[in-house]
Each structure stands twice: as structure tokens, then as C-alpha cells.
Short mmCIF file of N, CA and C in Angstrom, two decimals:
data_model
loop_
_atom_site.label_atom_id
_atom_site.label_comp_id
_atom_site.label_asym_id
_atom_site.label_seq_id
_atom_site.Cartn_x
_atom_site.Cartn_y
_atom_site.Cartn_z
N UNK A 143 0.85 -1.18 0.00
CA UNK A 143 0.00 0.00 0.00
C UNK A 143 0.89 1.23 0.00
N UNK A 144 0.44 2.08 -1.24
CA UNK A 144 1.15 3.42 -0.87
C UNK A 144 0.33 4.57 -0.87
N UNK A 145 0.97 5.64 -0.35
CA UNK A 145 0.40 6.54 0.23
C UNK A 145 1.48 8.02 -0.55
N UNK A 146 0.88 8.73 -1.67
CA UNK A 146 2.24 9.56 -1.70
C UNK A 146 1.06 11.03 -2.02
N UNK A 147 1.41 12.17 -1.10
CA UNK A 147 0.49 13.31 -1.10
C UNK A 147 1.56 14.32 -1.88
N UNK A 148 0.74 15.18 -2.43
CA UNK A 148 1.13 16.58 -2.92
C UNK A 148 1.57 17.46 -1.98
N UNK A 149 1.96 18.94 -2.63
CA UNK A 149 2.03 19.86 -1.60
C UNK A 149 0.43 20.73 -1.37
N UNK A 150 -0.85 20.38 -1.93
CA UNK A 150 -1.81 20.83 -1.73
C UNK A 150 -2.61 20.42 -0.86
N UNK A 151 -2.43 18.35 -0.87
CA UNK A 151 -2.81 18.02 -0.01
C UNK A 151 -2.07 18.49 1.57
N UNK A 152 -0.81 18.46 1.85
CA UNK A 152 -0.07 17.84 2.36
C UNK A 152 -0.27 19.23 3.32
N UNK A 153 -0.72 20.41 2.79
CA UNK A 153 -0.62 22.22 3.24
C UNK A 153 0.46 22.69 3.41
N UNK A 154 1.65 22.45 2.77
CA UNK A 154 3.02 23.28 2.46
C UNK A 154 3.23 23.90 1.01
N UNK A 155 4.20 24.82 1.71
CA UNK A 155 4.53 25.22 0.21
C UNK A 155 5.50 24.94 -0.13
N UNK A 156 5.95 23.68 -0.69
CA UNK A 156 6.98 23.40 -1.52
C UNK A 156 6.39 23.66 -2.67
N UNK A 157 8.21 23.97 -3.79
CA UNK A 157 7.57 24.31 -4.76
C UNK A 157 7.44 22.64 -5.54
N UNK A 158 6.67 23.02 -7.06
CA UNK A 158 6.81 22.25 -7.81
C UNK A 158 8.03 20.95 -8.03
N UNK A 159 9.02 21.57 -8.10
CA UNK A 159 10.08 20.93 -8.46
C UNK A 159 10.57 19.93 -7.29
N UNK A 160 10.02 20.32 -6.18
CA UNK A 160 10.62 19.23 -4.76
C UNK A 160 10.47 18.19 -5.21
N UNK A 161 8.94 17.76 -6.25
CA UNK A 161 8.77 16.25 -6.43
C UNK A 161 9.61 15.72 -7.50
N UNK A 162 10.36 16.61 -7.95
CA UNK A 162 11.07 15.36 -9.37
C UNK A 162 12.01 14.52 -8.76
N UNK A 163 11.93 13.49 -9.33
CA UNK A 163 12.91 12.51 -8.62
C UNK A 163 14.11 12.72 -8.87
N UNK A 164 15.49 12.06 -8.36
CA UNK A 164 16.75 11.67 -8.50
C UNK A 164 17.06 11.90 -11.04
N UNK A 165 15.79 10.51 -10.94
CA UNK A 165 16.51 10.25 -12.73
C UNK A 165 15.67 11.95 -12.95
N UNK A 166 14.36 12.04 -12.81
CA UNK A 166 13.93 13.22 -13.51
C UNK A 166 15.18 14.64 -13.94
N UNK A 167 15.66 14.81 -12.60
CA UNK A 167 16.77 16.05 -12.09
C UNK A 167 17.69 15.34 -13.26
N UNK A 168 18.58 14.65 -13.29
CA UNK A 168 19.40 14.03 -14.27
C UNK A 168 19.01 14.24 -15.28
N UNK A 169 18.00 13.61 -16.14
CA UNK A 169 17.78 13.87 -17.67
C UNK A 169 17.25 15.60 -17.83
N UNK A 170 16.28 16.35 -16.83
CA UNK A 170 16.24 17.75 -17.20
C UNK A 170 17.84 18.38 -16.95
N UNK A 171 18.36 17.91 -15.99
CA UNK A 171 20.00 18.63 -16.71
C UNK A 171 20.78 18.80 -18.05
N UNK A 172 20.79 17.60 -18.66
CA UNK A 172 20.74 17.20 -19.45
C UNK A 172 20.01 17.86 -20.67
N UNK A 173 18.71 17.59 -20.96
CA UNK A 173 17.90 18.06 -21.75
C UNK A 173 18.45 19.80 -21.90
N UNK A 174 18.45 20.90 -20.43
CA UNK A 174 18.79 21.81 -20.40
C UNK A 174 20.31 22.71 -21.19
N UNK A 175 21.42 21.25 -21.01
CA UNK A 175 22.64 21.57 -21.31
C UNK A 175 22.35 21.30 -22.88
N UNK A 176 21.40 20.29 -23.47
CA UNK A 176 21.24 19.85 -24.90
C UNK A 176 20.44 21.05 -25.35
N UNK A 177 19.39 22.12 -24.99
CA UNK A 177 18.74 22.79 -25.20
C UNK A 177 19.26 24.42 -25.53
N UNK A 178 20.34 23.99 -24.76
CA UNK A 178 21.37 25.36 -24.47
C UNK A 178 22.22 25.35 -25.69
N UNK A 179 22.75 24.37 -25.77
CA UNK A 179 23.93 23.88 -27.12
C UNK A 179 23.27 23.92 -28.33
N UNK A 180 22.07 24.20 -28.34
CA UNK A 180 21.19 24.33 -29.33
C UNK A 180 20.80 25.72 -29.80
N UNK A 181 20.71 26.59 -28.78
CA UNK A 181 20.36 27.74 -28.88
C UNK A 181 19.32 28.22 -28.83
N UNK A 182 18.27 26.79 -28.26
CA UNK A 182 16.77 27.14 -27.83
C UNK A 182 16.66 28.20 -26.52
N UNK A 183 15.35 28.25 -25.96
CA UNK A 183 14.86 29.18 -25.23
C UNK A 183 14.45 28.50 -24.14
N UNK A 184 15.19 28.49 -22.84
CA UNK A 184 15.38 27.06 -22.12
C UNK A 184 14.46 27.44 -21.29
N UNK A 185 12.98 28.35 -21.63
CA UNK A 185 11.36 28.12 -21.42
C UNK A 185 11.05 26.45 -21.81
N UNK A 186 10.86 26.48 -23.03
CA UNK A 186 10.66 25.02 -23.11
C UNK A 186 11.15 23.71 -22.43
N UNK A 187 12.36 23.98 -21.78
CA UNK A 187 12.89 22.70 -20.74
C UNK A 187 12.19 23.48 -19.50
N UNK A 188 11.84 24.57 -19.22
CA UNK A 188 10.92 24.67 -17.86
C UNK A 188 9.99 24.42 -17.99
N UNK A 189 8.87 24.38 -19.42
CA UNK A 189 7.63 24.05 -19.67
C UNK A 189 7.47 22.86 -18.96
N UNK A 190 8.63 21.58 -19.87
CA UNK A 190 8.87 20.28 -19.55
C UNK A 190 8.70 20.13 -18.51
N UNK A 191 9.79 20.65 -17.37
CA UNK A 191 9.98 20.17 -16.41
C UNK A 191 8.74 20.36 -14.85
N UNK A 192 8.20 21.48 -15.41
CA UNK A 192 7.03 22.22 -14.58
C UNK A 192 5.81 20.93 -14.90
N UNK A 193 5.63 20.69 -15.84
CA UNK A 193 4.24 19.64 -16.20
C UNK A 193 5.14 18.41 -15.59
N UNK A 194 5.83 17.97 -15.78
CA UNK A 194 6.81 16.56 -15.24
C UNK A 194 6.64 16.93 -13.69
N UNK A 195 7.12 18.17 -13.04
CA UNK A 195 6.95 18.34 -11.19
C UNK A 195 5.38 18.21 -11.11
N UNK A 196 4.57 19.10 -11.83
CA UNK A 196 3.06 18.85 -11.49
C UNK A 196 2.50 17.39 -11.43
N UNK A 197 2.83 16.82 -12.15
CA UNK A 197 2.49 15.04 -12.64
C UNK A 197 2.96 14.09 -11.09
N UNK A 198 4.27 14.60 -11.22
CA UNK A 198 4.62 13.82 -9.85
C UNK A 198 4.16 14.20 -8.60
N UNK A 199 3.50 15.16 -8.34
CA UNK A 199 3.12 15.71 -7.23
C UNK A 199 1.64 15.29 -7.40
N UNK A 200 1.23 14.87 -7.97
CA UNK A 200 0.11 14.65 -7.90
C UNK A 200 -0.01 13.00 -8.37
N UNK A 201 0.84 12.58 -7.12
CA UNK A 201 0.99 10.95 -7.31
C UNK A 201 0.68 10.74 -8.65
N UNK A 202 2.14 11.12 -9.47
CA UNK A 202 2.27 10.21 -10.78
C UNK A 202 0.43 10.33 -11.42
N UNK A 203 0.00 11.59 -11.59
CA UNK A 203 -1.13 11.57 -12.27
C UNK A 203 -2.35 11.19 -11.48
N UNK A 204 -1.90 10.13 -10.75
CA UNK A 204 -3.23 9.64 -9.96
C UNK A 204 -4.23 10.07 -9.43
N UNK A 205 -4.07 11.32 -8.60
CA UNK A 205 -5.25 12.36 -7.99
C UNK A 205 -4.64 13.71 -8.76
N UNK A 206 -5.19 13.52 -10.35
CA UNK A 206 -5.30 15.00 -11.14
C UNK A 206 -6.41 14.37 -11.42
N UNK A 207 -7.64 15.35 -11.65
CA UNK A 207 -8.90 15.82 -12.01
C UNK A 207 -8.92 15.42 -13.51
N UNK A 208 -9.45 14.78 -14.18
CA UNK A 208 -10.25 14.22 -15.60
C UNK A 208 -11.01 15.50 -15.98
N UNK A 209 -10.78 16.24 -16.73
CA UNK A 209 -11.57 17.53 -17.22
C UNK A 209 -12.61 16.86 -17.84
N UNK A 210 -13.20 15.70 -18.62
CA UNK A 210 -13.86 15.28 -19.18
C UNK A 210 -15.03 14.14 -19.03
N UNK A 211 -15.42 14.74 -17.54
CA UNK A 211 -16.02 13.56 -17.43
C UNK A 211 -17.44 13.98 -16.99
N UNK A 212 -17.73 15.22 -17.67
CA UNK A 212 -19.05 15.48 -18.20
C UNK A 212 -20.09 16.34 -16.76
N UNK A 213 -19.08 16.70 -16.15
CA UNK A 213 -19.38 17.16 -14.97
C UNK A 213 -19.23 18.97 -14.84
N UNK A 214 -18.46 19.32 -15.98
CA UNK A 214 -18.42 20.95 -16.48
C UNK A 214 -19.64 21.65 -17.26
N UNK A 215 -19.89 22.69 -16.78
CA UNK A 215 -20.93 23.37 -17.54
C UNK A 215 -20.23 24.95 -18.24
N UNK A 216 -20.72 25.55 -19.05
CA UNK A 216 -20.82 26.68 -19.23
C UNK A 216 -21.80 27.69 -18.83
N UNK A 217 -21.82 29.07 -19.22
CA UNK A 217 -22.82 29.56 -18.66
C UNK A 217 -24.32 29.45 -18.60
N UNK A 218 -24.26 28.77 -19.84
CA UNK A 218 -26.10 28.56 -20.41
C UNK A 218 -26.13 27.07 -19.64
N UNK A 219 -25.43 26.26 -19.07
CA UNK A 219 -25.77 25.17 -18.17
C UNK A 219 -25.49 24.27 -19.55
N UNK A 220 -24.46 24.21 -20.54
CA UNK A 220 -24.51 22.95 -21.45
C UNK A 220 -22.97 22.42 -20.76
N UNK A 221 -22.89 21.51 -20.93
CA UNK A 221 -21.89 20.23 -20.61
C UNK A 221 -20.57 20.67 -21.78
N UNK A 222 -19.10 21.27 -21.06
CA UNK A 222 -18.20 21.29 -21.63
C UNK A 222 -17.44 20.11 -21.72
N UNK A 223 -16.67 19.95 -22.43
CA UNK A 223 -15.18 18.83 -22.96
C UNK A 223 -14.55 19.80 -23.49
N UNK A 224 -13.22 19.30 -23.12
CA UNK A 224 -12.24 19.97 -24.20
C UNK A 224 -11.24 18.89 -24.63
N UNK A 225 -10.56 19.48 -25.86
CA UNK A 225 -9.53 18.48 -26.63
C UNK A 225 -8.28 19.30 -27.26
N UNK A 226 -7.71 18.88 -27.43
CA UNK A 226 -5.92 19.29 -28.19
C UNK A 226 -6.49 19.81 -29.50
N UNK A 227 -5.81 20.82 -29.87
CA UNK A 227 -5.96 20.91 -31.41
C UNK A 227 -5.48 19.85 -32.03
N UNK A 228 -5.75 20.63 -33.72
CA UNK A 228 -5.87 18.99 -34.82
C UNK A 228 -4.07 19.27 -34.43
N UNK A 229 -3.10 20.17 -34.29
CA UNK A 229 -1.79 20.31 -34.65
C UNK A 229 -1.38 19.18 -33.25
N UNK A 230 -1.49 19.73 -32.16
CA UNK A 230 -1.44 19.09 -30.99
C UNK A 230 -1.88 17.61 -30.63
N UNK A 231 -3.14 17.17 -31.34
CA UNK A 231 -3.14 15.80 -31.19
C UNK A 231 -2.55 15.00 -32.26
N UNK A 232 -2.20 15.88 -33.29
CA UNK A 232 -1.12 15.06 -34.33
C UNK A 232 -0.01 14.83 -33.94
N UNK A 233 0.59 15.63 -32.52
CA UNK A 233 1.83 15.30 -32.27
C UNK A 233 1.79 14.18 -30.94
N UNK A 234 0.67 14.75 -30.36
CA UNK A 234 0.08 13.78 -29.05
C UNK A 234 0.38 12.13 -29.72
N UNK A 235 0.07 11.91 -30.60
CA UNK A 235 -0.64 10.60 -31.82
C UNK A 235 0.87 9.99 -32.02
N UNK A 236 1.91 10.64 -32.71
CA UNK A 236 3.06 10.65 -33.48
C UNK A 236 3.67 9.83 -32.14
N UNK A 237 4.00 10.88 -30.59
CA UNK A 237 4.82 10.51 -30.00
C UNK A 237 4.54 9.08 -29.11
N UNK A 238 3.20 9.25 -28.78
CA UNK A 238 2.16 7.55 -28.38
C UNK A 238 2.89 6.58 -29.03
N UNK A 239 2.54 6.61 -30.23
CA UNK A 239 2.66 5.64 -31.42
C UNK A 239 4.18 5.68 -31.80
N UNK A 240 5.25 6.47 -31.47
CA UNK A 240 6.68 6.14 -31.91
C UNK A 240 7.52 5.05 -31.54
N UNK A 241 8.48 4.62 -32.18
CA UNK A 241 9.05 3.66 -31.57
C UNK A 241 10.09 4.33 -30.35
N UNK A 242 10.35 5.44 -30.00
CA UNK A 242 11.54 6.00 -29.33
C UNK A 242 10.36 5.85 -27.96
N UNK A 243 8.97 6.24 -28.03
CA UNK A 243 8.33 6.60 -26.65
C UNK A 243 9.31 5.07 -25.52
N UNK A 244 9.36 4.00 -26.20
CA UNK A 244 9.30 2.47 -25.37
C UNK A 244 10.99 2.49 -24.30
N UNK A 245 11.48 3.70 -25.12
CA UNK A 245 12.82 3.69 -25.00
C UNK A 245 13.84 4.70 -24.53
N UNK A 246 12.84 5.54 -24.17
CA UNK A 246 13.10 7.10 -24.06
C UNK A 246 12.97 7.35 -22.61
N UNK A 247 13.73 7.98 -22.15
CA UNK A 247 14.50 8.37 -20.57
C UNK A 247 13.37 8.93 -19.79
N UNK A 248 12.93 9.80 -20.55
CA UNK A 248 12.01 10.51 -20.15
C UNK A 248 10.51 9.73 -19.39
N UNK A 249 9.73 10.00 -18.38
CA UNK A 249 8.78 8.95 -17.97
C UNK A 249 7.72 8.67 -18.51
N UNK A 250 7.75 7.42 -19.28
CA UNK A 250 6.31 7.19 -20.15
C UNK A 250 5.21 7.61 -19.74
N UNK A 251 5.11 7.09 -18.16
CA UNK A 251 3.56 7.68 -17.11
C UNK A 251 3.52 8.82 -17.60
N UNK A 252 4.34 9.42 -17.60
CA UNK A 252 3.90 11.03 -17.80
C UNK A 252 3.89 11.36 -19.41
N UNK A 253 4.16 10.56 -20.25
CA UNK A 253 3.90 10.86 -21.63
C UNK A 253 2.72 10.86 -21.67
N UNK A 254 2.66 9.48 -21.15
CA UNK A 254 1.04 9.04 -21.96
C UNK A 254 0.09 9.62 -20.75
N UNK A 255 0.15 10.13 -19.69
CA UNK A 255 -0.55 11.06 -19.18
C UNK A 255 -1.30 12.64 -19.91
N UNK A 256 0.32 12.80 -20.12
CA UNK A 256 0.25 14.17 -20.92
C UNK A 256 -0.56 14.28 -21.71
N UNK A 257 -0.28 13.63 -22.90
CA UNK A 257 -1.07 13.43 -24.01
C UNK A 257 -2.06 13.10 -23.88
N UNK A 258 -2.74 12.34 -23.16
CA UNK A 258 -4.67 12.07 -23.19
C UNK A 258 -5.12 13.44 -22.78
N UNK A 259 -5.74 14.10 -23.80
CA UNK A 259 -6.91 14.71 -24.00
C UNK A 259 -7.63 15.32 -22.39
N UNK A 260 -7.99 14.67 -22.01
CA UNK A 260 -8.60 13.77 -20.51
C UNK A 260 -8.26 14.86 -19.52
N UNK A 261 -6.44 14.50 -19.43
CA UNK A 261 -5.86 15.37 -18.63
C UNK A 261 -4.88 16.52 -19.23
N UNK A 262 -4.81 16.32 -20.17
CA UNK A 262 -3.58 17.11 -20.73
C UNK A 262 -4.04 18.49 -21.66
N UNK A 263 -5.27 18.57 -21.94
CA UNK A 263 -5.86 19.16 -22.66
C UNK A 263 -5.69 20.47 -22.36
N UNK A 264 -5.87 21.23 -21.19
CA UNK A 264 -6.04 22.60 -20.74
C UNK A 264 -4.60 23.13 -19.95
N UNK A 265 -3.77 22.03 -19.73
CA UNK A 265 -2.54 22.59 -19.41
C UNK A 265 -1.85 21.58 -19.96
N UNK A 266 -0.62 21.29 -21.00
CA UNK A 266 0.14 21.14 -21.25
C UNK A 266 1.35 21.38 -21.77
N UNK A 267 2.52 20.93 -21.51
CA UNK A 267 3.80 21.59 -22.11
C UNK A 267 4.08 21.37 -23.61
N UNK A 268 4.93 22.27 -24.04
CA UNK A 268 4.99 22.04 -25.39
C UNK A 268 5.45 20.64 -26.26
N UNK A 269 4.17 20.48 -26.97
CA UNK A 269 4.25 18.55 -27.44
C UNK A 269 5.61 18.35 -28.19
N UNK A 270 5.39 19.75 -29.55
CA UNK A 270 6.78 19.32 -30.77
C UNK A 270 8.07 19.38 -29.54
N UNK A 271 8.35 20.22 -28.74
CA UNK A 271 9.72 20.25 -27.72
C UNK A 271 9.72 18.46 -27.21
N UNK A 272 9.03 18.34 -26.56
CA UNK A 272 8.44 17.22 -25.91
C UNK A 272 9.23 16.12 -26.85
N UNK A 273 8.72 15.90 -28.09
CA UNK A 273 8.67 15.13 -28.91
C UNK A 273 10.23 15.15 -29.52
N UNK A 274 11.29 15.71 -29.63
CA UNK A 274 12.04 15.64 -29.80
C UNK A 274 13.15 15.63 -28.65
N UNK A 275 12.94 15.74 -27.19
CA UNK A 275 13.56 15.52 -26.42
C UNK A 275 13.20 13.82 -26.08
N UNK A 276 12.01 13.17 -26.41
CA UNK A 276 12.24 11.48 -26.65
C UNK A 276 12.71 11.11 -27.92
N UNK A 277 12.40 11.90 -28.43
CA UNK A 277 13.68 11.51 -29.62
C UNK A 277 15.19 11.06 -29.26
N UNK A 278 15.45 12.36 -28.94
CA UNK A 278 16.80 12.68 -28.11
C UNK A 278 17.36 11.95 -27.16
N UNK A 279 16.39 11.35 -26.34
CA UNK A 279 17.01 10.93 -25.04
C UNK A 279 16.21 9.61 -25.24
N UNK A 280 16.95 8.94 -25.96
CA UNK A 280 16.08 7.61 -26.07
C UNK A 280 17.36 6.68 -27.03
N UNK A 281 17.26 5.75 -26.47
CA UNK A 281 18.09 4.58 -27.38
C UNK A 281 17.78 4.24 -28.68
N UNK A 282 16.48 4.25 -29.09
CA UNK A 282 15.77 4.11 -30.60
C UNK A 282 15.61 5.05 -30.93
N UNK A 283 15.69 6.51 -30.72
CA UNK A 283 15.60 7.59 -31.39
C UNK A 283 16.89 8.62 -31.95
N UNK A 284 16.48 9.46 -32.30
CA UNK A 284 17.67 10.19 -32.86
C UNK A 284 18.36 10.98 -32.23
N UNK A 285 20.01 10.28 -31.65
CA UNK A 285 21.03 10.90 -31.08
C UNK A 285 21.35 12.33 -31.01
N UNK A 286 21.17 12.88 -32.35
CA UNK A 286 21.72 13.86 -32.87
C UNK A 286 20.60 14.71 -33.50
N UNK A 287 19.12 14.76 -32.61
CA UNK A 287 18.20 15.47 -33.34
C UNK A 287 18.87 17.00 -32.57
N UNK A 288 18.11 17.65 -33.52
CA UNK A 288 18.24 19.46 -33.61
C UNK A 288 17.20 20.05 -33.49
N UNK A 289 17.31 21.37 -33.03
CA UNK A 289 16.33 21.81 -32.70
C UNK A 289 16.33 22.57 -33.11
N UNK A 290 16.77 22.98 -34.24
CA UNK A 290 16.53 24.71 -34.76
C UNK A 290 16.01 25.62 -34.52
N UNK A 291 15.89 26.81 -35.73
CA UNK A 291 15.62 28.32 -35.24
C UNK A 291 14.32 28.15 -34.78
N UNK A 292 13.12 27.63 -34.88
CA UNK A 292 11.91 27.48 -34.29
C UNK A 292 11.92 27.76 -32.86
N UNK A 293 12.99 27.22 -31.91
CA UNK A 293 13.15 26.96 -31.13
C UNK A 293 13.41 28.36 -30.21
N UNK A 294 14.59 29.00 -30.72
CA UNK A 294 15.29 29.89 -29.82
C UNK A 294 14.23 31.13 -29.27
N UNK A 295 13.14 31.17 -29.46
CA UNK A 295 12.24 31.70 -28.77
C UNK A 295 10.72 31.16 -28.34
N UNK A 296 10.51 31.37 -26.95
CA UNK A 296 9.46 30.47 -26.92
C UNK A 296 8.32 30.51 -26.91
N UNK A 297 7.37 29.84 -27.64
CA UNK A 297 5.57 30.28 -28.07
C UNK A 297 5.05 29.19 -27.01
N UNK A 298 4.93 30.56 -26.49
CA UNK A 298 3.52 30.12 -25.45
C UNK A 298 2.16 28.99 -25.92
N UNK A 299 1.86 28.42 -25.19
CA UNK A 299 0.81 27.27 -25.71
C UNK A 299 0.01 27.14 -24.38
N UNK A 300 -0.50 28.95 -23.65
CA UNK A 300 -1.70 29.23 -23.24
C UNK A 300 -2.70 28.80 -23.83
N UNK A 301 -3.75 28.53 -23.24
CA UNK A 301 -5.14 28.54 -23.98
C UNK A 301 -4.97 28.03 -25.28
N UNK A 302 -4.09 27.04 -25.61
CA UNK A 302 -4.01 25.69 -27.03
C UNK A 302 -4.81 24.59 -27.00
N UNK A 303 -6.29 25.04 -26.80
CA UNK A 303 -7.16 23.77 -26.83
C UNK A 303 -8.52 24.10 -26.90
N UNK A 304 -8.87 23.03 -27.85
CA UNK A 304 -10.85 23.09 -27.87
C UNK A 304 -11.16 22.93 -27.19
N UNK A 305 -12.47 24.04 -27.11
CA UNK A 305 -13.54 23.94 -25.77
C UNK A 305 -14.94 23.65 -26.67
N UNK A 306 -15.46 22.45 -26.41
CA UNK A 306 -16.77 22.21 -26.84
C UNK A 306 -17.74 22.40 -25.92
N UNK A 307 -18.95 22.71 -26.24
CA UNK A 307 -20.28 23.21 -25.22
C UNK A 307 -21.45 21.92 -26.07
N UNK A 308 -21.69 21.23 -25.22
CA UNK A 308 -22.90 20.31 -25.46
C UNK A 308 -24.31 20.79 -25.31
N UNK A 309 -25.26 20.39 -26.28
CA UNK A 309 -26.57 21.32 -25.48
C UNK A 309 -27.23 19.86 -24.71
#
């Protein structure tokens, strides 16, 4: 039997980051020093690493809230869902389905957390970054991926998701 609380439950304020583990701290070093040598905007390895501390603090996903389970209203009282854009669940889809996800440093729980719709929909970190750091840090993927000029500044991915209203 385990028992592992947040800092919300728990009523402290640690921050976010208290919960990453030992390997997490290791590969975001990493990722950071690869992100740097790149000439990205090392927002995106905090994006990462902020959704990765949230995940673990909230027992590995376990007690985070399901946005979708038909229990949201809008103002006129219709039943919201929301979902990833078509760009966002094409990458959600890509990285699920890759062969690097099986192999990649990074914590699957929290991939395939991320990516469901479910939970990942209204806050998530950036997927294409995402998606090339399992690239990157993965035995079946690509050693030597790049991150080009896309990169070196970073686009916010506030409010990056459908909101449907049911009547």
C-alpha cells in the first residue's frame, strides 16, 4: 500500500520541483545543457519540467482531475469537454505511437498522461519540444536530433485547446 500526497494536499509550500525525482533532475539537466547547445529558449525545458513536477506531485497523475467527465458546464448550463488541437493531437498521436516513446529516458507515465486529451488538454507543455527531447534521449531515437531556429524563442501554448459546449 502506498500513500504519496502533494504539496496541496499535504498544506506546504513546496515548490513544484521538490517532487522530481533523482533520474527526472538528471535527464532535465541534461535536456537543459542539450537545449542550451542548441540555442533554444530554455522556457521550453521549464515548460517540460514544470508539467513533469506537477504530474509527480500529484501521485504520478493519480489524484489529477479528468476535465472530461461530463461534470463541467458553461454559462447557459450545457456540458463542456475539451480536446488538443488537430496540430497538438497530431503530435500527441506521433509521440504515443513512436518507436523512441518504449525507449526514451524521459517517464512514459507522464507521456502518456500528458497526451490524453482527458488530462492534458487545458494545461500542457509544449508537445513538438516534448517530442524531440524522446527523440533525443532515447536509445531508438535520434542521437543527434536538432532543434533549430523554431526553437530559440518560446511560443507560449496558453489557452491551445478546444472547448466544446454540449446542449
Amino acid at each position: 500500500f502506498r500513500v504519496s500526497l502533494g504539496k496541496a494536499e499535504c498544506g506546504t509550500s513546496m515548490p513544484e520541483t521538490s517532487f522530481l525525482t533523482r533520474d527526472d533532475r538528471r535527464l532535465l539537466g541534461e535536456v537543459y545543457e542539450w537545449a542550451r547547445d542548441q540555442g533554444a529558449d530554455l522556457f521550453y525545458v521549464d515548460d517540460l519540467a514544470f508539467g513533469l513536477a506537477s504530474y509527480r506531485e500529484k501521485d504520478d497523475g493519480r489524484i489529477w482531475s479528468c476535465h472530461n467527465q461530463g461534470k463541467t458546464y458553461d454559462m447557459e448550463g450545457h456540458k463542456v469537454f475539451y480536446s488538443f488541437t488537430d496540430t497538438n493531437a497530431a503530435t500527441a498521436k506521433r509521440i504515443i505511437e513512436g518507436s523512441a516513446l518504449t525507449t526514451t529516458r524521459l517517464d512514459q507515465g507522464f507521456i502518456r498522461f500528458i497526451t490524453d486529451k482527458d488530462y492534458g488538454a487545458l494545461g500542457h507543455n509544449h508537445f513538438e519540444f516534448m517530442e524531440k527531447v524522446i527523440n533525443r534521449f532515447s536509445t531508438s531515437g535520434e542521437r543527434d536530433q536538432q532543434l533549430g531556429p523554431d526553437y530559440a524563442t518560446y511560443k507560449s501554448q496558453k489557452n491551445d485547446y478546444i472547448r466544446e459546449g454540449l446542449k
